[in-house]
Short mmCIF file of C-alpha atoms in Angstrom, two decimals:
data_model
loop_
_atom_site.label_atom_id
_atom_site.label_comp_id
_atom_site.label_asym_id
_atom_site.label_seq_id
_atom_site.Cartn_x
_atom_site.Cartn_y
_atom_site.Cartn_z
CA MET A 1 18.97 -13.97 -1.79
CA ASN A 2 16.03 -12.08 -3.11
CA ASP A 3 15.76 -10.53 -6.52
CA ARG A 4 16.52 -6.94 -7.18
CA LEU A 5 13.51 -4.88 -6.30
CA LEU A 6 12.35 -2.84 -9.27
CA LEU A 7 10.15 0.11 -8.46
CA LYS A 8 8.31 1.66 -11.33
CA PRO A 9 6.12 4.73 -11.17
CA GLN A 10 2.50 3.99 -12.02
CA ARG A 11 1.36 4.80 -15.47
CA GLN A 12 -1.60 7.11 -15.61
CA ILE A 13 -4.16 7.29 -18.35
CA GLY A 14 -5.52 10.72 -17.77
CA TRP A 15 -6.51 13.79 -19.67
CA ALA A 16 -3.23 13.81 -21.57
CA SER A 17 -4.02 10.53 -23.31
CA TRP A 18 -7.53 11.65 -24.09
CA THR A 19 -6.23 14.87 -25.62
CA THR A 20 -3.78 12.88 -27.70
CA PHE A 21 -6.56 10.61 -28.94
CA ILE A 22 -8.79 13.53 -29.85
CA VAL A 23 -6.03 15.46 -31.61
CA ALA A 24 -4.92 12.35 -33.48
CA GLY A 25 -8.51 11.68 -34.51
CA LEU A 26 -9.04 15.20 -35.78
CA PHE A 27 -5.75 14.98 -37.63
CA LEU A 28 -6.70 11.73 -39.34
CA VAL A 29 -10.11 13.04 -40.34
CA SER A 30 -8.49 16.13 -41.81
CA VAL A 31 -5.86 14.20 -43.71
CA LEU A 32 -8.47 11.85 -45.15
CA ALA A 33 -10.57 14.83 -46.21
CA LEU A 34 -7.73 16.18 -48.33
CA ASP A 35 -7.68 14.20 -51.53
CA LEU A 36 -4.23 12.91 -50.76
CA SER A 37 -3.83 9.48 -52.29
CA ALA A 38 -0.97 7.29 -51.10
CA GLU A 39 0.61 7.51 -54.53
CA ARG A 40 0.62 11.29 -54.43
CA LEU A 41 1.95 11.28 -50.90
CA ILE A 42 4.94 9.21 -51.97
CA ARG A 43 5.66 11.50 -54.89
CA LEU A 44 5.47 14.60 -52.71
CA PRO A 45 9.02 14.78 -51.29
CA GLY A 46 10.57 14.14 -54.69
CA GLN A 47 8.40 16.82 -56.22
CA ILE A 48 9.44 19.35 -53.57
CA LEU A 49 13.12 18.51 -53.99
CA GLU A 50 12.85 18.81 -57.77
CA VAL A 51 11.27 22.25 -57.58
CA MET A 52 13.81 23.30 -54.96
CA SER A 53 16.63 22.46 -57.37
CA PHE A 54 15.24 25.02 -59.86
CA PHE A 55 15.91 27.74 -57.32
CA TYR A 56 19.60 27.14 -57.14
CA PRO A 57 21.59 29.89 -58.78
CA ALA A 58 19.82 32.93 -57.35
CA ASP A 59 19.60 35.72 -59.92
CA MET A 60 21.21 38.38 -57.76
CA ALA A 61 21.40 40.97 -60.54
CA TYR A 62 17.61 40.95 -60.54
CA GLY A 63 17.77 40.93 -56.76
CA TRP A 64 19.68 44.18 -56.49
CA SER A 65 17.79 45.98 -59.24
CA ALA A 66 14.19 44.90 -58.65
CA VAL A 67 13.85 43.07 -55.35
CA LEU A 68 15.73 45.42 -53.05
CA PRO A 69 13.53 48.44 -53.85
CA ALA A 70 10.46 46.28 -53.18
CA ILE A 71 11.89 45.17 -49.84
CA ILE A 72 12.63 48.78 -48.93
CA GLU A 73 9.04 49.60 -49.81
CA SER A 74 7.90 46.81 -47.49
CA ILE A 75 10.02 48.25 -44.69
CA GLN A 76 8.53 51.69 -45.30
CA ILE A 77 5.01 50.25 -45.23
CA ALA A 78 5.75 48.48 -41.97
CA TRP A 79 7.27 51.61 -40.46
CA VAL A 80 4.41 53.93 -41.36
CA GLY A 81 1.91 51.30 -40.25
CA THR A 82 3.68 50.91 -36.92
CA ILE A 83 3.83 54.69 -36.39
CA ILE A 84 0.10 55.01 -37.15
CA ALA A 85 -0.63 52.16 -34.76
CA ALA A 86 1.64 53.54 -32.03
CA LEU A 87 0.07 57.00 -32.17
CA LEU A 88 -3.48 55.61 -32.10
CA SER A 89 -2.81 52.94 -29.50
CA LEU A 90 -1.14 55.19 -26.92
CA PRO A 91 -4.34 56.98 -25.85
CA LEU A 92 -6.37 53.81 -26.38
CA ALA A 93 -4.06 51.84 -24.11
CA LEU A 94 -4.57 54.41 -21.36
CA PHE A 95 -8.34 54.39 -21.81
CA GLY A 96 -8.29 50.60 -21.96
CA ALA A 97 -6.70 50.21 -18.55
CA ARG A 98 -9.16 48.94 -15.98
CA THR A 99 -7.27 50.62 -13.17
CA LEU A 100 -7.52 54.13 -14.61
CA PHE A 101 -10.79 54.26 -16.52
CA PRO A 102 -12.93 51.40 -15.24
CA ARG A 103 -15.98 52.28 -17.31
CA ILE A 104 -14.47 53.03 -20.72
CA ALA A 105 -11.96 50.18 -20.52
CA ARG A 106 -14.52 47.50 -21.36
CA VAL A 107 -15.59 49.20 -24.60
CA VAL A 108 -12.01 49.90 -25.65
CA LYS A 109 -11.04 46.27 -25.07
CA LEU A 110 -13.97 45.02 -27.12
CA ILE A 111 -13.01 47.27 -30.03
CA SER A 112 -9.39 46.20 -29.87
CA ALA A 113 -10.36 42.52 -29.83
CA THR A 114 -12.41 43.00 -32.99
CA ALA A 115 -9.61 44.89 -34.74
CA ARG A 116 -7.20 42.11 -33.79
CA ALA A 117 -9.31 39.40 -35.36
CA PHE A 118 -8.91 40.81 -38.89
CA PRO A 119 -5.94 39.45 -40.79
CA GLU A 120 -4.09 42.47 -42.30
CA ILE A 121 -4.53 41.13 -45.74
CA LEU A 122 -8.34 41.20 -45.50
CA LEU A 123 -8.19 44.84 -44.41
CA ALA A 124 -5.91 45.53 -47.36
CA ILE A 125 -8.55 44.04 -49.65
CA TYR A 126 -10.84 46.81 -48.48
CA PHE A 127 -8.26 49.59 -48.48
CA VAL A 128 -6.98 48.90 -51.97
CA PRO A 129 -10.19 50.02 -53.69
CA ILE A 130 -10.47 52.98 -51.33
CA VAL A 131 -7.03 54.55 -51.66
CA GLY A 132 -5.94 52.82 -54.83
CA LEU A 133 -3.41 50.11 -55.58
CA GLY A 134 -0.12 50.70 -53.86
CA PRO A 135 1.83 50.86 -50.64
CA PHE A 136 -0.36 53.51 -49.00
CA ALA A 137 -3.22 51.03 -48.75
CA GLY A 138 -0.82 48.54 -47.22
CA ALA A 139 0.38 50.97 -44.59
CA LEU A 140 -3.19 51.81 -43.57
CA ALA A 141 -4.12 48.13 -43.33
CA ILE A 142 -1.06 47.34 -41.23
CA GLY A 143 -1.68 50.36 -39.04
CA ILE A 144 -5.31 49.55 -38.31
CA SER A 145 -4.71 45.88 -37.65
CA SER A 146 -1.77 46.62 -35.34
CA VAL A 147 -3.80 49.06 -33.25
CA GLY A 148 -5.80 46.18 -31.80
CA MET A 149 -2.87 44.19 -30.50
CA LEU A 150 -0.89 47.23 -29.33
CA THR A 151 -3.91 48.53 -27.43
CA LYS A 152 -4.39 45.21 -25.69
CA LEU A 153 -0.73 44.81 -24.73
CA GLY A 154 -0.46 48.50 -23.79
CA ALA A 155 -3.51 48.33 -21.55
CA GLU A 156 -2.02 45.30 -19.80
CA VAL A 157 1.20 47.23 -19.21
CA VAL A 158 -0.71 50.21 -17.79
CA GLU A 159 -2.74 47.91 -15.55
CA SER A 160 0.42 46.42 -14.08
CA ILE A 161 1.98 49.69 -12.90
CA ASP A 162 2.49 50.81 -9.33
CA MET A 163 -0.49 53.03 -8.51
CA GLY A 164 1.42 54.81 -5.73
CA PRO A 165 2.76 57.66 -7.88
CA VAL A 166 -0.69 58.20 -9.42
CA GLU A 167 -2.25 58.61 -6.01
CA ALA A 168 0.64 60.82 -4.94
CA VAL A 169 0.12 63.22 -7.85
CA GLN A 170 -3.62 63.37 -7.21
CA ALA A 171 -3.09 63.83 -3.46
CA ALA A 172 -0.78 66.74 -4.22
CA GLY A 173 -3.62 68.38 -6.14
CA GLY A 174 -2.67 67.29 -9.63
CA SER A 175 -5.35 66.74 -12.23
CA ARG A 176 -6.05 63.41 -13.88
CA LEU A 177 -4.05 64.60 -16.89
CA ALA A 178 -1.10 65.50 -14.69
CA ALA A 179 -1.26 62.06 -13.13
CA LEU A 180 -1.12 60.49 -16.57
CA ARG A 181 1.80 62.65 -17.60
CA TYR A 182 3.92 62.44 -14.44
CA ALA A 183 2.94 59.12 -12.89
CA VAL A 184 1.70 56.78 -15.61
CA LEU A 185 3.68 57.63 -18.75
CA PRO A 186 7.17 57.43 -17.21
CA GLN A 187 6.34 54.00 -15.85
CA VAL A 188 4.91 52.50 -19.02
CA LEU A 189 6.83 54.17 -21.83
CA PRO A 190 9.83 51.81 -21.97
CA GLU A 191 7.65 48.72 -22.20
CA LEU A 192 5.31 50.35 -24.69
CA VAL A 193 8.23 51.26 -26.95
CA ALA A 194 9.48 47.69 -26.69
CA HIS A 195 6.05 46.43 -27.79
CA TRP A 196 6.05 48.90 -30.68
CA LEU A 197 9.42 47.64 -31.85
CA PHE A 198 8.28 44.04 -31.59
CA ARG A 199 5.19 44.90 -33.59
CA PHE A 200 7.45 46.52 -36.19
CA GLU A 201 9.25 43.19 -36.57
CA LEU A 202 5.93 41.41 -37.08
CA ASN A 203 4.71 44.13 -39.44
CA ILE A 204 7.69 43.66 -41.73
CA ARG A 205 6.55 40.10 -42.31
CA ALA A 206 2.95 41.24 -42.69
CA SER A 207 3.83 43.98 -45.17
CA ALA A 208 5.94 41.53 -47.15
CA VAL A 209 2.82 39.54 -48.04
CA LEU A 210 0.54 42.47 -48.77
CA GLY A 211 1.79 42.66 -52.34
CA VAL A 212 -0.35 39.60 -53.01
CA VAL A 213 -3.46 41.79 -53.08
CA GLY A 214 -1.67 44.68 -54.80
CA ALA A 215 -0.84 46.71 -51.71
CA GLY A 216 2.84 47.21 -52.47
CA GLY A 217 5.98 45.53 -51.20
CA VAL A 218 7.95 42.42 -51.96
CA GLY A 219 5.07 39.91 -51.87
CA GLY A 220 3.86 40.95 -55.31
CA VAL A 221 7.32 40.41 -56.76
CA LEU A 222 7.52 36.89 -55.33
CA LEU A 223 4.02 36.05 -56.55
CA ASN A 224 4.83 37.20 -60.08
CA THR A 225 8.19 35.48 -60.32
CA LEU A 226 6.62 32.22 -59.14
CA ARG A 227 3.65 32.62 -61.44
CA TYR A 228 5.92 32.96 -64.47
CA GLN A 229 8.17 30.20 -63.10
CA GLN A 230 11.24 32.43 -62.93
CA PHE A 231 12.65 30.41 -60.07
CA GLU A 232 16.10 32.03 -60.03
CA LYS A 233 14.49 35.42 -59.57
CA ALA A 234 12.22 34.04 -56.85
CA ALA A 235 15.32 32.69 -55.13
CA ALA A 236 16.75 36.22 -55.11
CA VAL A 237 13.56 37.44 -53.43
CA LEU A 238 13.83 34.76 -50.74
CA VAL A 239 17.54 35.31 -50.08
CA LEU A 240 17.20 39.07 -49.76
CA THR A 241 14.05 38.88 -47.65
CA ILE A 242 15.66 36.44 -45.24
CA LEU A 243 18.80 38.58 -44.93
CA VAL A 244 16.98 41.86 -44.42
CA VAL A 245 14.50 40.44 -41.91
CA LEU A 246 17.30 38.73 -39.96
CA VAL A 247 19.26 41.99 -39.71
CA ILE A 248 16.21 44.02 -38.66
CA ASP A 249 15.17 41.36 -36.12
CA MET A 250 18.60 41.38 -34.55
CA ALA A 251 18.82 45.17 -34.41
CA SER A 252 15.33 45.58 -33.04
CA GLY A 253 15.82 42.77 -30.51
CA GLU A 254 18.99 44.40 -29.25
CA ILE A 255 17.30 47.79 -28.87
CA ARG A 256 14.38 46.16 -27.06
CA ARG A 257 16.69 44.44 -24.59
CA ARG A 258 18.46 47.74 -23.85
CA ILE A 259 15.21 49.66 -23.38
CA ILE A 260 13.79 47.09 -20.98
CA ARG A 261 17.01 46.98 -18.98
CA GLY A 262 16.78 50.77 -18.71
CA MET B 1 6.33 83.94 11.48
CA SER B 2 8.56 82.84 8.67
CA LYS B 3 7.18 81.80 5.34
CA PRO B 4 6.57 78.04 5.00
CA LEU B 5 9.52 76.40 3.44
CA ALA B 6 8.71 74.91 0.08
CA VAL B 7 10.92 72.02 -0.86
CA VAL B 8 10.91 71.51 -4.58
CA PRO B 9 12.75 68.41 -5.67
CA SER B 10 15.04 69.00 -8.58
CA PRO B 11 13.86 67.21 -11.70
CA PRO B 12 15.96 64.26 -12.68
CA PRO B 13 18.60 65.08 -15.28
CA ARG B 14 17.55 64.44 -18.83
CA ASN B 15 19.75 62.82 -21.38
CA TRP B 16 18.98 65.35 -24.08
CA TRP B 17 21.54 63.94 -26.46
CA LEU B 18 19.94 60.49 -26.46
CA TRP B 19 16.39 61.81 -26.68
CA GLY B 20 17.34 64.27 -29.43
CA THR B 21 19.02 61.71 -31.67
CA THR B 22 16.23 59.21 -31.17
CA ALA B 23 13.59 61.79 -32.02
CA ILE B 24 15.47 62.96 -35.12
CA LEU B 25 16.02 59.38 -36.28
CA VAL B 26 12.36 58.44 -35.80
CA ILE B 27 11.11 61.57 -37.55
CA ALA B 28 13.56 61.15 -40.42
CA MET B 29 12.63 57.50 -40.86
CA THR B 30 8.93 58.36 -40.79
CA TRP B 31 9.39 61.18 -43.30
CA TRP B 32 11.40 59.00 -45.66
CA SER B 33 8.90 56.14 -45.40
CA GLY B 34 5.91 58.43 -45.76
CA VAL B 35 7.28 59.94 -48.94
CA GLY B 36 8.34 56.51 -50.17
CA ILE B 37 4.87 55.03 -49.96
CA GLY B 38 3.05 58.16 -51.10
CA PHE B 39 1.33 58.90 -47.83
CA SER B 40 -1.02 61.83 -48.17
CA LEU B 41 -3.96 62.80 -46.06
CA SER B 42 -5.49 64.91 -48.83
CA GLU B 43 -5.49 61.94 -51.17
CA LEU B 44 -7.04 59.83 -48.46
CA TRP B 45 -9.72 62.48 -48.02
CA CYS B 46 -10.48 62.67 -51.74
CA ASN B 47 -10.63 58.92 -52.06
CA LEU B 48 -13.07 58.54 -49.24
CA ALA B 49 -15.80 59.14 -51.82
CA GLY B 50 -14.68 55.98 -53.56
CA GLY B 51 -14.66 54.26 -50.22
CA HIS B 52 -18.21 55.37 -49.66
CA ARG B 53 -19.26 53.75 -52.90
CA LEU B 54 -17.40 50.59 -52.00
CA LEU B 55 -19.12 50.42 -48.65
CA ARG B 56 -22.50 50.89 -50.30
CA GLU B 57 -21.71 48.09 -52.72
CA SER B 58 -20.55 45.76 -50.01
CA TRP B 59 -23.70 46.30 -47.96
CA PRO B 60 -26.03 44.50 -47.35
CA PRO B 61 -24.00 41.29 -47.19
CA ALA B 62 -25.30 38.59 -49.51
CA PHE B 63 -26.19 36.08 -46.83
CA ALA B 64 -27.63 33.74 -49.45
CA PHE B 65 -24.03 33.00 -50.31
CA LEU B 66 -23.40 31.52 -46.87
CA PRO B 67 -24.25 27.85 -47.58
CA ARG B 68 -21.62 27.72 -50.32
CA LEU B 69 -19.01 28.66 -47.73
CA VAL B 70 -19.45 25.58 -45.54
CA ARG B 71 -17.21 23.19 -47.45
CA PRO B 72 -14.31 25.60 -48.02
CA PHE B 73 -14.64 26.64 -44.43
CA LEU B 74 -14.23 23.06 -43.20
CA GLU B 75 -11.29 22.67 -45.55
CA THR B 76 -9.74 25.74 -43.95
CA LEU B 77 -10.06 24.23 -40.48
CA GLN B 78 -8.61 20.95 -41.71
CA ILE B 79 -5.61 22.75 -43.17
CA ALA B 80 -5.07 24.49 -39.84
CA ILE B 81 -5.33 21.22 -37.89
CA ILE B 82 -2.93 19.33 -40.14
CA GLY B 83 -0.46 22.20 -40.10
CA THR B 84 -0.57 22.50 -36.33
CA VAL B 85 -0.16 18.75 -35.70
CA ILE B 86 2.68 18.13 -38.17
CA GLY B 87 4.43 21.36 -37.27
CA GLY B 88 3.85 20.83 -33.58
CA VAL B 89 5.44 17.38 -33.63
CA LEU B 90 8.42 18.45 -35.74
CA ALA B 91 8.96 21.52 -33.58
CA VAL B 92 9.89 19.38 -30.54
CA PRO B 93 13.27 18.11 -31.79
CA VAL B 94 14.04 21.50 -33.31
CA ALA B 95 13.34 23.17 -29.97
CA VAL B 96 15.28 20.63 -27.91
CA LEU B 97 18.38 20.96 -30.06
CA ALA B 98 18.11 24.75 -29.94
CA ALA B 99 17.95 24.84 -26.12
CA ARG B 100 21.41 25.62 -24.82
CA ASN B 101 21.12 23.33 -21.79
CA LEU B 102 19.94 20.24 -23.68
CA THR B 103 21.54 20.39 -27.10
CA LEU B 104 24.04 17.80 -28.26
CA GLY B 105 26.96 20.10 -28.84
CA PRO B 106 27.87 23.67 -29.76
CA MET B 107 27.85 22.87 -33.47
CA THR B 108 24.37 21.30 -33.41
CA TRP B 109 23.12 24.19 -31.34
CA PHE B 110 24.52 26.76 -33.76
CA VAL B 111 23.15 25.10 -36.87
CA ASP B 112 19.73 24.42 -35.39
CA ARG B 113 19.43 27.89 -33.90
CA ASN B 114 20.14 29.52 -37.24
CA PHE B 115 17.85 27.13 -39.06
CA MET B 116 15.10 28.16 -36.66
CA ASN B 117 15.79 31.87 -37.11
CA ILE B 118 15.78 31.59 -40.89
CA LEU B 119 12.47 29.68 -40.84
CA ARG B 120 11.06 32.50 -38.75
CA THR B 121 11.96 35.24 -41.22
CA LEU B 122 9.54 34.16 -43.94
CA PRO B 123 5.86 34.97 -43.47
CA ASP B 124 3.15 32.31 -43.77
CA LEU B 125 1.96 33.37 -47.21
CA PHE B 126 5.50 33.10 -48.62
CA TRP B 127 5.57 29.46 -47.59
CA ALA B 128 2.13 29.04 -49.11
CA MET B 129 3.29 30.52 -52.43
CA LEU B 130 6.37 28.29 -52.44
CA PHE B 131 4.46 25.10 -51.68
CA ALA B 132 1.70 26.00 -54.11
CA THR B 133 4.40 26.20 -56.78
CA ALA B 134 6.06 22.98 -55.66
CA VAL B 135 3.08 20.66 -55.16
CA GLY B 136 0.37 22.45 -57.11
CA PHE B 137 -2.59 24.59 -56.06
CA GLY B 138 -4.82 23.20 -53.35
CA PRO B 139 -5.12 22.43 -49.67
CA VAL B 140 -2.05 20.16 -49.59
CA ALA B 141 0.15 23.18 -50.29
CA GLY B 142 -1.60 25.10 -47.54
CA ALA B 143 -1.17 22.31 -45.00
CA LEU B 144 2.54 22.00 -45.79
CA ALA B 145 3.03 25.76 -45.58
CA LEU B 146 1.35 25.94 -42.21
CA SER B 147 3.43 22.99 -40.96
CA VAL B 148 6.62 24.90 -41.67
CA PHE B 149 5.18 28.08 -40.21
CA THR B 150 4.14 26.20 -37.06
CA ILE B 151 7.63 24.77 -36.60
CA ALA B 152 8.95 28.32 -36.74
CA VAL B 153 6.45 29.62 -34.18
CA ILE B 154 6.53 26.80 -31.63
CA SER B 155 10.21 25.88 -31.69
CA LYS B 156 11.37 29.39 -30.84
CA LEU B 157 9.01 29.77 -27.87
CA PHE B 158 9.44 26.20 -26.68
CA SER B 159 13.23 26.29 -26.77
CA GLU B 160 13.10 29.34 -24.53
CA SER B 161 10.87 27.46 -22.07
CA LEU B 162 13.24 24.51 -22.15
CA GLU B 163 16.17 26.76 -21.35
CA SER B 164 14.47 27.89 -18.16
CA ILE B 165 13.69 24.43 -16.71
CA ASP B 166 15.18 23.04 -13.52
CA MET B 167 18.27 21.07 -14.61
CA ALA B 168 18.27 18.84 -11.51
CA MET B 169 15.88 16.31 -13.05
CA PRO B 170 17.73 15.85 -16.35
CA GLU B 171 20.96 15.49 -14.39
CA ALA B 172 19.35 12.90 -12.14
CA VAL B 173 18.29 10.88 -15.17
CA ARG B 174 21.83 11.09 -16.50
CA ALA B 175 23.31 10.11 -13.14
CA ALA B 176 21.00 7.08 -13.02
CA GLY B 177 22.50 5.88 -16.28
CA GLY B 178 19.99 7.23 -18.79
CA ASN B 179 21.20 8.27 -22.20
CA TRP B 180 20.55 11.60 -23.88
CA LEU B 181 17.13 10.59 -25.19
CA HIS B 182 16.07 9.36 -21.74
CA MET B 183 17.24 12.63 -20.27
CA VAL B 184 15.17 14.68 -22.69
CA GLN B 185 12.14 12.41 -22.51
CA PHE B 186 11.95 11.93 -18.74
CA GLY B 187 13.93 14.84 -17.36
CA ALA B 188 13.25 17.80 -19.58
CA LEU B 189 10.03 17.54 -21.58
CA PRO B 190 7.67 16.75 -18.67
CA GLN B 191 8.69 19.99 -17.00
CA ALA B 192 7.74 22.10 -20.00
CA ILE B 193 4.73 20.17 -21.29
CA SER B 194 2.17 22.74 -20.14
CA HIS B 195 4.11 25.48 -21.93
CA TYR B 196 4.19 23.31 -25.01
CA ILE B 197 0.43 22.82 -25.04
CA SER B 198 -0.13 26.49 -24.59
CA TYR B 199 2.19 27.32 -27.51
CA ALA B 200 0.52 24.68 -29.66
CA LEU B 201 -2.86 26.28 -29.01
CA TYR B 202 -1.41 29.68 -29.81
CA ALA B 203 0.01 28.32 -33.05
CA PHE B 204 -3.39 26.86 -33.85
CA GLU B 205 -4.96 30.29 -33.43
CA LEU B 206 -2.40 31.80 -35.77
CA ASN B 207 -2.92 28.95 -38.22
CA VAL B 208 -6.69 29.37 -38.31
CA ARG B 209 -6.21 33.03 -39.08
CA ALA B 210 -3.54 32.29 -41.68
CA SER B 211 -5.50 29.46 -43.29
CA MET B 212 -8.33 31.89 -44.04
CA VAL B 213 -6.09 33.87 -46.37
CA LEU B 214 -3.92 31.08 -47.79
CA GLY B 215 -6.34 30.74 -50.67
CA LEU B 216 -5.34 34.18 -51.95
CA VAL B 217 -2.21 32.52 -53.33
CA GLY B 218 -3.99 29.32 -54.32
CA ALA B 219 -3.25 27.20 -51.26
CA GLY B 220 -6.78 26.04 -50.53
CA GLY B 221 -9.48 26.94 -48.08
CA ILE B 222 -11.96 29.75 -47.89
CA GLY B 223 -9.45 32.27 -49.23
CA MET B 224 -9.78 30.81 -52.71
CA ILE B 225 -13.46 31.74 -52.84
CA LEU B 226 -12.61 35.12 -51.42
CA GLU B 227 -10.10 35.65 -54.22
CA THR B 228 -12.53 34.77 -57.01
CA GLN B 229 -15.32 36.94 -55.57
CA ARG B 230 -12.92 39.83 -55.08
CA ALA B 231 -11.63 39.53 -58.63
CA ASN B 232 -15.24 39.77 -59.85
CA PHE B 233 -15.95 42.79 -57.61
CA GLU B 234 -18.76 40.91 -55.86
CA TYR B 235 -18.28 42.95 -52.75
CA GLU B 236 -21.55 41.88 -51.09
CA ARG B 237 -20.17 38.36 -51.10
CA VAL B 238 -16.74 39.49 -49.96
CA THR B 239 -18.40 41.07 -46.95
CA VAL B 240 -20.15 37.82 -46.07
CA ILE B 241 -16.91 35.87 -46.32
CA ILE B 242 -15.02 38.37 -44.20
CA LEU B 243 -17.76 38.44 -41.57
CA ALA B 244 -17.78 34.65 -41.44
CA VAL B 245 -14.01 34.57 -41.08
CA LEU B 246 -14.16 37.18 -38.35
CA VAL B 247 -16.74 35.29 -36.33
CA ALA B 248 -14.90 31.99 -36.71
CA VAL B 249 -11.57 33.48 -35.71
CA LEU B 250 -13.08 35.17 -32.67
CA ILE B 251 -14.77 31.95 -31.52
CA ILE B 252 -11.66 29.83 -31.92
CA GLU B 253 -9.55 32.46 -30.19
CA LYS B 254 -11.97 32.56 -27.27
CA LEU B 255 -11.97 28.76 -26.97
CA SER B 256 -8.22 28.52 -27.14
CA GLU B 257 -7.77 31.36 -24.67
CA THR B 258 -10.06 29.65 -22.15
CA LEU B 259 -8.15 26.39 -22.56
CA ARG B 260 -4.82 28.12 -22.14
CA ARG B 261 -5.97 29.88 -18.99
CA ARG B 262 -7.12 26.53 -17.57
CA LEU B 263 -3.70 25.05 -18.24
CA ALA B 264 -1.73 27.92 -16.78
#
């Protein structure tokens, strides 16, 4: 009788292991660079739990009277920013499509990549002195920084369309504008709107933090409550923000699904 | 000779009711928001003079300031790396339990799914503010904040990838007598590993961008210098910092994009 034959797949030491080594090395170097002594590391979880316990009874009276208006302001900032971005990005997305405007597309894409690289909050730092403290600066910052991403995604949508209808319109004697109106727009609009809605979801989060640099919204409220260690009030900010964002995410996600399905 | 027959196709019917309500809703919402935030083009126009002055003040950039940025800049990258690694590792169990085809049971799935969605609602700087309060100002708060943020980003995307894998392999592992962990480790994760790497790189991009501004709320990195210079209206220096951030973000994005394309 011979033993049971055990077949094992060969182990490979390939690129995956090397990547793991490199990532682990970078991680260790970074952790050592932070002045994180072992003693402090051990205290950390307890510290976090202790601070968390301060948050417990959320001060909802403050929530309804002071936080909710700030959240509504954040939503308004996000909405206006998204509308600005949608209006600007629609023509840019068309011009950025390689298939329609091969020569301009390159320039448009470069501009949109640069706009995308700016975090909103850095733009807000510039807009606040220009238009003054307040939500208007926030809306402009959100709008400008969203244009970049919406243009890129929009151009990709336009590039992926069926060019048949475009050629058909032009073959029938239609101008380039007519082709855009009757052949391109109907094909891309549903997906563009879905991208706009998705960007609106992201912009709500972005506008929520703009208050940190004085550009309106709920971020300023959270910063102040934490700064003065009013943890119950900060808890109200968190609870309401989570609820409102969850509801808007669900609603917007549902609308997006319906639009894409047609 | 009869006239040529022109066949004009009838335009497709329009759902005016749907279009009308949508348009009215969008316009109403825009109006309400515009008034709410004090949107006014005339004010923007008047304030452009102020903007002009600001631009003049912030130009030319004070490049002499650049050497002082090196250390905070490295700190920023370190925060992003720590956040991505810790968050990336923790995101795996969260994603597995939130994938409908792999999770342990309906209750686990429900709890984990909601946990994930709640994590996702809070923006990165909120986490930074919370951790800065809990563990004190500095890069440790930033690294912790980005860890949580990374869990939120990766787990959502990765659980969707896991839901779309071929279930034959996990079932084969189960049929061969493997337990749940074996099934996940040998049947499920290898199928989605390339997605995972791509999401991790994406999260790293987001984290680099986020880590640049974490300092605004005292969570370490280059943002802290930005905040002090901004508070002192040293706009020539602010310009240098922002330019440096911009260049760094673009480079890292380009690198990560190339890597991701290789993997795909």
